[in-house]
Short mmCIF file of C-alpha atoms and ligand atoms in Angstrom, two decimals:
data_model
loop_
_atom_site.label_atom_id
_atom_site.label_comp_id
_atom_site.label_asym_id
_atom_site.label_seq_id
_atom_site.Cartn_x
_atom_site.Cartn_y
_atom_site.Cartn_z
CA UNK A 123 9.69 11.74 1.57
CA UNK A 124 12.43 10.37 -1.02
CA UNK A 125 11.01 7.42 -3.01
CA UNK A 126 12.91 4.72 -3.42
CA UNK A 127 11.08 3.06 -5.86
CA UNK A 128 10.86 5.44 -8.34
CA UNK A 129 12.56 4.16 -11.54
CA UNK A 130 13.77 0.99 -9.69
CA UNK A 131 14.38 -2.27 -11.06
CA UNK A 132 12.25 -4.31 -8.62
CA UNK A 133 14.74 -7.96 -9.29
CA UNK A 134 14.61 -9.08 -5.65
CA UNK A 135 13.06 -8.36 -2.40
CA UNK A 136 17.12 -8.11 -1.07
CA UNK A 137 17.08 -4.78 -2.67
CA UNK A 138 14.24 -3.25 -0.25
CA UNK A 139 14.58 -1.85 3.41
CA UNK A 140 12.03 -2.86 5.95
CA UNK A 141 11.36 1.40 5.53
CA UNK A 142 11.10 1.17 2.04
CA UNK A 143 8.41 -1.60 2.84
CA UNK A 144 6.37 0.73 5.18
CA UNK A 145 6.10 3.59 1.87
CA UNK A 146 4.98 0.76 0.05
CA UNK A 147 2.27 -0.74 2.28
CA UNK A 148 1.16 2.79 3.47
CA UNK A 149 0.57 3.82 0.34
CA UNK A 150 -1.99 0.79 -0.84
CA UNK A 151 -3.91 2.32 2.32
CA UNK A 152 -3.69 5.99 0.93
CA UNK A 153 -4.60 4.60 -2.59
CA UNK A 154 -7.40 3.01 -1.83
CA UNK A 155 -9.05 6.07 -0.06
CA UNK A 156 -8.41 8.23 -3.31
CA UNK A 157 -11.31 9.05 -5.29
CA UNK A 158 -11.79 7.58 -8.96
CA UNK A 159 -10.95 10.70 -10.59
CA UNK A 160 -7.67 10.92 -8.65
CA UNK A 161 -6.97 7.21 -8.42
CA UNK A 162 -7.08 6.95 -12.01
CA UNK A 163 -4.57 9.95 -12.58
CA UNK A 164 -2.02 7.98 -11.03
CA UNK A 165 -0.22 5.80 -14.39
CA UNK A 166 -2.51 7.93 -16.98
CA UNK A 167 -1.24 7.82 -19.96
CA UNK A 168 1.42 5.04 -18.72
CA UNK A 169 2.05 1.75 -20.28
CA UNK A 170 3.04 -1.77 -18.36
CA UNK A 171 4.27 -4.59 -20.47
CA UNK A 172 3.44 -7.87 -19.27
CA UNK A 173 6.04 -10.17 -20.87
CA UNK A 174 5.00 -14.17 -19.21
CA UNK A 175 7.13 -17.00 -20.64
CA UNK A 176 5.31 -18.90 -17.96
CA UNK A 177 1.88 -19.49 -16.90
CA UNK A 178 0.45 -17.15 -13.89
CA UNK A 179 -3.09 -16.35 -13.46
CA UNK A 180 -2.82 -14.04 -9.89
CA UNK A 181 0.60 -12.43 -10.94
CA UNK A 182 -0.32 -11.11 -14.43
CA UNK A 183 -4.23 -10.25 -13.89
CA UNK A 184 -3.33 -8.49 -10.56
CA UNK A 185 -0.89 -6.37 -11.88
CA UNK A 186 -2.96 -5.88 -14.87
CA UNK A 187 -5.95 -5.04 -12.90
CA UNK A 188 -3.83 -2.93 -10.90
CA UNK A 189 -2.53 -0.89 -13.83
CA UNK A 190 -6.22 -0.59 -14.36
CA UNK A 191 -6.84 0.51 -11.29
CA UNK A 192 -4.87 3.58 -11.20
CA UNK A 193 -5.67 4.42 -14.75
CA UNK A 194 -2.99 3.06 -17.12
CA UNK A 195 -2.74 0.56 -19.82
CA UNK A 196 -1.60 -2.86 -20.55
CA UNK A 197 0.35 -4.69 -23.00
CA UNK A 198 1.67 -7.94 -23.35
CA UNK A 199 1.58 -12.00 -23.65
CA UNK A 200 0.65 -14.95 -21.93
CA UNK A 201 2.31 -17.38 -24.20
CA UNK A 202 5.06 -16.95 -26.28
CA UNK A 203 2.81 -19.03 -29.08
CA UNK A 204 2.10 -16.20 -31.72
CA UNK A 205 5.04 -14.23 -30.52
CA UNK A 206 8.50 -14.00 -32.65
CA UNK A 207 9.53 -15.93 -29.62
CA UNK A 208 8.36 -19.07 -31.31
CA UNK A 209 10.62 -17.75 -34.59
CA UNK A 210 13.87 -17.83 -32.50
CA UNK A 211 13.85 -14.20 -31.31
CA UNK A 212 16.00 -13.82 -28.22
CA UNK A 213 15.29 -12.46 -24.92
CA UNK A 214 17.80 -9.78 -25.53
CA UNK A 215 16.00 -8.29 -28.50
CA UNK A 216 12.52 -9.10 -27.21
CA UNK A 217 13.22 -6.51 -24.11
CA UNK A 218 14.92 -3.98 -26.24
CA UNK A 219 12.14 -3.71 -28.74
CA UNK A 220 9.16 -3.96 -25.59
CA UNK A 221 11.28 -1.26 -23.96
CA UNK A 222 10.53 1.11 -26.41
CA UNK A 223 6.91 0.96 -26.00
CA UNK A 224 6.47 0.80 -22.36
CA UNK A 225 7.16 2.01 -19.32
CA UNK A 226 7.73 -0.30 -17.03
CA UNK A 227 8.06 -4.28 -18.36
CA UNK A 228 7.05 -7.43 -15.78
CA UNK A 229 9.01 -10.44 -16.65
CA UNK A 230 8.12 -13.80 -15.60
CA UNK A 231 10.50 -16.28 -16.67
CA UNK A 232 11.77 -19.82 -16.10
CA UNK A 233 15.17 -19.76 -15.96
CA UNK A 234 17.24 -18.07 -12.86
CA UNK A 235 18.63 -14.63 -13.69
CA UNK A 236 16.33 -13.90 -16.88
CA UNK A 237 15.06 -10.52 -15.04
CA UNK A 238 18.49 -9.36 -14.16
CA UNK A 239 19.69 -9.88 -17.56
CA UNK A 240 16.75 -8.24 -19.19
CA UNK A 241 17.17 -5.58 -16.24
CA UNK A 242 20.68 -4.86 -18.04
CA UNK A 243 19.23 -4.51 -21.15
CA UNK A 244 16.03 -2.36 -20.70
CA UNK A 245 16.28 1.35 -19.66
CA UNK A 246 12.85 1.39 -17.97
CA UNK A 247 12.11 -0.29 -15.22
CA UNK A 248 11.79 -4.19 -15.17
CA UNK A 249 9.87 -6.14 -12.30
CA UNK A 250 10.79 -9.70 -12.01
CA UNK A 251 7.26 -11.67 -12.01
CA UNK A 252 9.43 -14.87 -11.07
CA UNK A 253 12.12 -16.04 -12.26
CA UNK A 254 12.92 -20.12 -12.11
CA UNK A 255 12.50 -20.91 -8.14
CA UNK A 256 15.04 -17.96 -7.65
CA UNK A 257 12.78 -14.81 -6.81
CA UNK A 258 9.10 -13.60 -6.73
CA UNK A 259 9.73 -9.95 -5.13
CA UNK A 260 6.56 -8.55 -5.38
CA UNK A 261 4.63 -11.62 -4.40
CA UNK A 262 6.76 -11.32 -0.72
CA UNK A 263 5.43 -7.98 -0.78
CA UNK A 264 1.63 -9.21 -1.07
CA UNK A 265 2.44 -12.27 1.77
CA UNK A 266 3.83 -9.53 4.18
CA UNK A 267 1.37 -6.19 3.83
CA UNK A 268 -1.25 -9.69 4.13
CA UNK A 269 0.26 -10.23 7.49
CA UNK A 270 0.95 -6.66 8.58
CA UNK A 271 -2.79 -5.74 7.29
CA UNK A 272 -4.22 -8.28 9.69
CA UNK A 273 -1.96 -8.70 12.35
CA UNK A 274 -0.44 -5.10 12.95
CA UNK A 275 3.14 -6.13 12.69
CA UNK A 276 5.00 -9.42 12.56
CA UNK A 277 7.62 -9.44 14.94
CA UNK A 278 7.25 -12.32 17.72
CA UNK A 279 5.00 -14.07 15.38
CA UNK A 280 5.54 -17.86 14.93
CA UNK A 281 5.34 -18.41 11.16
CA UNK A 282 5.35 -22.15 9.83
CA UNK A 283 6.48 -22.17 5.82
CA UNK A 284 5.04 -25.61 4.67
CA UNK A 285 5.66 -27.69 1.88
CA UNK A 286 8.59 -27.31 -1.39
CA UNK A 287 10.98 -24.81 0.85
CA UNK A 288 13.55 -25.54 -1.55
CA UNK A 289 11.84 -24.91 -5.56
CA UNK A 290 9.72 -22.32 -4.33
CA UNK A 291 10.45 -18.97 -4.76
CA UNK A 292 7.93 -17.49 -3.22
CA UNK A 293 9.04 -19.20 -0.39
CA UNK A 294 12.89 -18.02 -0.93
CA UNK A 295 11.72 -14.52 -1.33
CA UNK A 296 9.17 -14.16 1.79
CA UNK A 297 12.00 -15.95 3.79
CA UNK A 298 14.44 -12.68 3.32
CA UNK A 299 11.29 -10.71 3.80
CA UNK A 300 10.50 -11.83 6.88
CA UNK A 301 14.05 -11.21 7.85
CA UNK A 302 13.82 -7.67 8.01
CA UNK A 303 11.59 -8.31 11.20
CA UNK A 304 12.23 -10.24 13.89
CA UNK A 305 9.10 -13.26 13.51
CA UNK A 306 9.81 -16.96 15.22
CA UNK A 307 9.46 -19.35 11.87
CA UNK A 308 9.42 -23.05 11.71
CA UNK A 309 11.13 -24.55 8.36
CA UNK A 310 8.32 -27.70 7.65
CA UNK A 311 9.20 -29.69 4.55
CA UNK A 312 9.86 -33.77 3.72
CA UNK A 313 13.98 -33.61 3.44
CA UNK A 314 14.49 -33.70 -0.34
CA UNK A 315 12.64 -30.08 -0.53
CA UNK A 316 14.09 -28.44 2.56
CA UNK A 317 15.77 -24.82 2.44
CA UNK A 318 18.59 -24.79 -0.05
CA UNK A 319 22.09 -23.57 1.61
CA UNK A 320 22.44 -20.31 0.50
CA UNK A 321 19.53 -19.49 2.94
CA UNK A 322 21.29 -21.20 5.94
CA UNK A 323 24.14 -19.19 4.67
CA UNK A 324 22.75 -15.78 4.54
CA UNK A 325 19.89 -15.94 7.30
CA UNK A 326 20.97 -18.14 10.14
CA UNK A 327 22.33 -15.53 12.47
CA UNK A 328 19.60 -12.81 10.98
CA UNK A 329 16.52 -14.66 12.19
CA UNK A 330 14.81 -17.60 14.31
CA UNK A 331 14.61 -20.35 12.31
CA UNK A 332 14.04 -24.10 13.11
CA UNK A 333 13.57 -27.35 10.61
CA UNK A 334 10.68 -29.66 11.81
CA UNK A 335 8.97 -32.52 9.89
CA UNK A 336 5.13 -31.99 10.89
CA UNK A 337 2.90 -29.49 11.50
CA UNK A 338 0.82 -31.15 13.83
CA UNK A 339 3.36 -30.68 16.84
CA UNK A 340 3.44 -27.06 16.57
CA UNK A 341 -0.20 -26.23 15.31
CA UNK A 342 -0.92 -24.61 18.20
CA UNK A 343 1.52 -22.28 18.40
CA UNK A 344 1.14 -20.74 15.29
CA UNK A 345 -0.05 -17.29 14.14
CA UNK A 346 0.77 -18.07 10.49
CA UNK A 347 0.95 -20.95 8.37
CA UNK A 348 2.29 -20.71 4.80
CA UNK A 349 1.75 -23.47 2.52
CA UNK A 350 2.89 -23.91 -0.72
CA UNK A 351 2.80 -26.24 -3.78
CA UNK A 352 5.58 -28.93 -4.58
CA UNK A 353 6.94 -27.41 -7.26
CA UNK A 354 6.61 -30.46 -9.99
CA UNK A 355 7.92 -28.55 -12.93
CA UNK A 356 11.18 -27.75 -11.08
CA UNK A 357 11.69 -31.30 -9.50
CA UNK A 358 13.98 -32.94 -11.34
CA UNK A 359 12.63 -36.34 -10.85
CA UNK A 360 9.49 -37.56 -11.61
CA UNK A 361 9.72 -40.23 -9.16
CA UNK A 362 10.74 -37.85 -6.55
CA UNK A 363 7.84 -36.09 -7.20
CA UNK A 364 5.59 -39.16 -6.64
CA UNK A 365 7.41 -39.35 -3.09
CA UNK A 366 6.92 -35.71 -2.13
CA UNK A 367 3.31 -35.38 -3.62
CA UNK A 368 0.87 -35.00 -0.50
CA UNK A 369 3.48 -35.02 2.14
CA UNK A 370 1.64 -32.38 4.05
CA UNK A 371 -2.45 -31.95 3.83
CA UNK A 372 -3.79 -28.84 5.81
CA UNK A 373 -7.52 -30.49 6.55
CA UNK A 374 -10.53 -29.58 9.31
CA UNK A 375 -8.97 -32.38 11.72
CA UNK A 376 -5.30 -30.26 11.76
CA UNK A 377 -6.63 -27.27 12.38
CA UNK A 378 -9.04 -28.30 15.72
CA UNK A 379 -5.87 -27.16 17.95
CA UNK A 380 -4.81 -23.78 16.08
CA UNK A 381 -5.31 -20.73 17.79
CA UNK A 382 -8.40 -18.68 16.71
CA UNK A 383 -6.23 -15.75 15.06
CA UNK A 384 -4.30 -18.35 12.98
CA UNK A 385 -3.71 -17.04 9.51
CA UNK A 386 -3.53 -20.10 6.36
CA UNK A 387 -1.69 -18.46 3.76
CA UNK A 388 -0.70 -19.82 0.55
CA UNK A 389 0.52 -18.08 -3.09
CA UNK A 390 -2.28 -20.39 -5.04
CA UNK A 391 -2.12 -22.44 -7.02
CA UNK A 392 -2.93 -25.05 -4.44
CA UNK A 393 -3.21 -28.68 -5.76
CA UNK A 394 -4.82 -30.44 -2.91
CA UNK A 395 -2.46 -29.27 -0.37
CA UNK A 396 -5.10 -26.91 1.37
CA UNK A 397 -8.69 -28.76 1.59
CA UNK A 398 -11.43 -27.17 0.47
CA UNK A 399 -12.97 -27.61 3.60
CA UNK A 400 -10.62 -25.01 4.97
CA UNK A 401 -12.05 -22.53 2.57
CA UNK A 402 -15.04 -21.60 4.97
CA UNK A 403 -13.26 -21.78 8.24
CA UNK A 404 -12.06 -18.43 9.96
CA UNK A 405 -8.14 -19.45 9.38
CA UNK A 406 -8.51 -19.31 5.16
CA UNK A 407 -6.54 -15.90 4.57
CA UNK A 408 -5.18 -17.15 1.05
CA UNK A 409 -8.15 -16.04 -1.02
CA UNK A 410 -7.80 -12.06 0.72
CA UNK A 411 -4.08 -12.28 0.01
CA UNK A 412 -4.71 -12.78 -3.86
CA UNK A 413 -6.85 -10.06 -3.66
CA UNK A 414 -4.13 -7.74 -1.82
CA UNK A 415 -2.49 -8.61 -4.58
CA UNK A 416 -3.70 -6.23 -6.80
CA UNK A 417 -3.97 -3.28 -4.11
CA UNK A 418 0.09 -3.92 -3.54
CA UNK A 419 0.81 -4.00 -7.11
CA UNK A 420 -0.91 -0.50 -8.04
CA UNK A 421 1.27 0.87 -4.64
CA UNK A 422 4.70 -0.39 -6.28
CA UNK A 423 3.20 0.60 -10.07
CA UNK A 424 2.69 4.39 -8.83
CA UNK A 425 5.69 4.57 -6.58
CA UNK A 426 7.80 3.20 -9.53
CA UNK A 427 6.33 5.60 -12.40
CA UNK A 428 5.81 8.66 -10.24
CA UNK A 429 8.18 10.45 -8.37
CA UNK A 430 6.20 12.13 -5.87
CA UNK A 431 4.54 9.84 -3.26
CA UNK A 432 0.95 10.30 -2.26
C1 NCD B 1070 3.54 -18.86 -7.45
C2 NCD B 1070 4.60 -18.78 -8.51
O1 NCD B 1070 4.35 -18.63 -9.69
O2 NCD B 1070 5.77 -18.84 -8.08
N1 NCD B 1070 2.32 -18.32 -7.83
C3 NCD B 1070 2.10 -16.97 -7.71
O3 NCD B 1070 2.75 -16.18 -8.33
N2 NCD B 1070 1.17 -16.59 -6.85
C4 NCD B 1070 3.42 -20.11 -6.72
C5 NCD B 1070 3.41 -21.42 -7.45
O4 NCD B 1070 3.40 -21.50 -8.68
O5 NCD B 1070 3.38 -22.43 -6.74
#
């Protein structure tokens, strides 16, 4: 089978058939079955630059411990304190200097377009680890295999996305995700963070969407529930932010209605938006999907430095 991931620039999940997908989700199976000596032939001798202008703690250890996983090696920075970042350097020469001793570099970023642009400038691969509330490909591809791994596929599922639909991009990128399939999803958000156009635009006559303003009326319909973080950093107002904060609490009482096979989903960080109460209940998925996280990340990492598929 032809990999189409081999060499790729992984900028957005737009770029990715639902086929493409299935290689990549069938292959964290085959992975994990491998024994260590084979498993950890798969990136020897292979290096991953992790290049974070922004904080992440799930998107830079998982792919670190997935680079691990499969036997390669890791270089990089948290913080651009103690970089020549802090001197002035540009992204521009950052990428082109990192591209010469890796081969593959993530990117996290906060302004829109950063991976694209460094993308343009690198000749390996470059995987954007997020980039301003535009894009976070690869953490759509955790929140769907999550879904597929449980629930077998995801069409006629009714998905609720809860909380900052419009600064999220996790939320942006999971929406054109899930429109490769054909899932039900409810749009839940106060009005000043709901969907920004462009979505409307592009994914209106692609897939079932509807806008509501609580959970609680569609709880028990629901196979999946998404919830996210209010993006303060990327509000533009404080005191919008003080509006927003705690607009929707996922608690024990909430739940009481949900079907038994409802999944509670959420990218993490949470920051009170998911009680901890929830943590022990059967619906708390969010803790498995950070794990899947890493068994996604060394699928993409060995379909993207090795030709052949496994
Ligand atoms: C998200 C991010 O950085 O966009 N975290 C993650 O990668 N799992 C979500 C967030 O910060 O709210």
């Amino acid at each position: 089978m032809s990999n189409p991931f081999y060499q790729k620039d992984i900028l957005s999940i737009k770029d990715f058939s639902k086929s493409d997908l299935s290689l990549l989700f069938s292959t964290v199976n085959k992975i994990e079955t491998l024994e260590f000596e084979k498993r950890t032939r798969i990136c020897r001798g292979k290096i991953l630059a992790n290049l974070f202008y922004e904080g992440s703690t799930r998107t830079k250890l998982s792919f670190e411990t997935a680079m691990l996983h499969i036997g390669g090696n890791i270089i990089g920075f948290q913080d651009t304190k103690g970089t020549a970042i802090d001197k002035g350097e540009t992204l521009s020469d950052t990428i082109k200097v990192v591209d010469g001793y890796s081969d593959a570099i993530i990117l996290r970023h906060p302004t829109e377009g950063a991976a694209r642009f460094a993308a343009e400038i690198a000749e390996k691969p470059v995987i954007n680890g997020g980039s301003g509330s535009e894009e976070h490909p690869t953490q759509a591809m955790v929140d769907l295999y999550t879904i597929i791994a449980e629930k077998k596929e995801i069409n006629g599922l009714n998905i609720a996305l809860v909380g900052d639909l419009k600064y999220g991009r996790t939320v942006y990128s999971l929406l054109y995700g899930l429109a490769k399939y054909s899932p039900n999803i409810f749009l839940v958000a106060p009005p000043q963070l709901k969907i920004r156009n462009e979505i409307h635009n592009d994914l209106d006559n692609k897939i079932k969407m509807v806008e509501i303003d609580d959970v609680e009326s569609i709880i028990d319909k629901l196979d999946v529930m998404y919830v996210t973080r209010i993006q303060k950093e990327r509000v533009p107002d404080p005191a919008e932010y003080e509006k927003v904060k705690g607009s929707y609490i996922i608690d024990n009482k909430l739940v009481e209605n949900a079907k038994d096979s409802l999944m509670i989903l959420h990218p993490l960080p949470r920051v009170g938006e998911i009680k901890s109460e929830i943590d022990n209940t059967k619906y708390a998925k969010y803790f498995e999907q950070a794990h899947n996280g890493k068994k996604l990340r060394a699928s993409l990492l060995s379909l993207m430095l090795n030709e052949e598929t496994i």
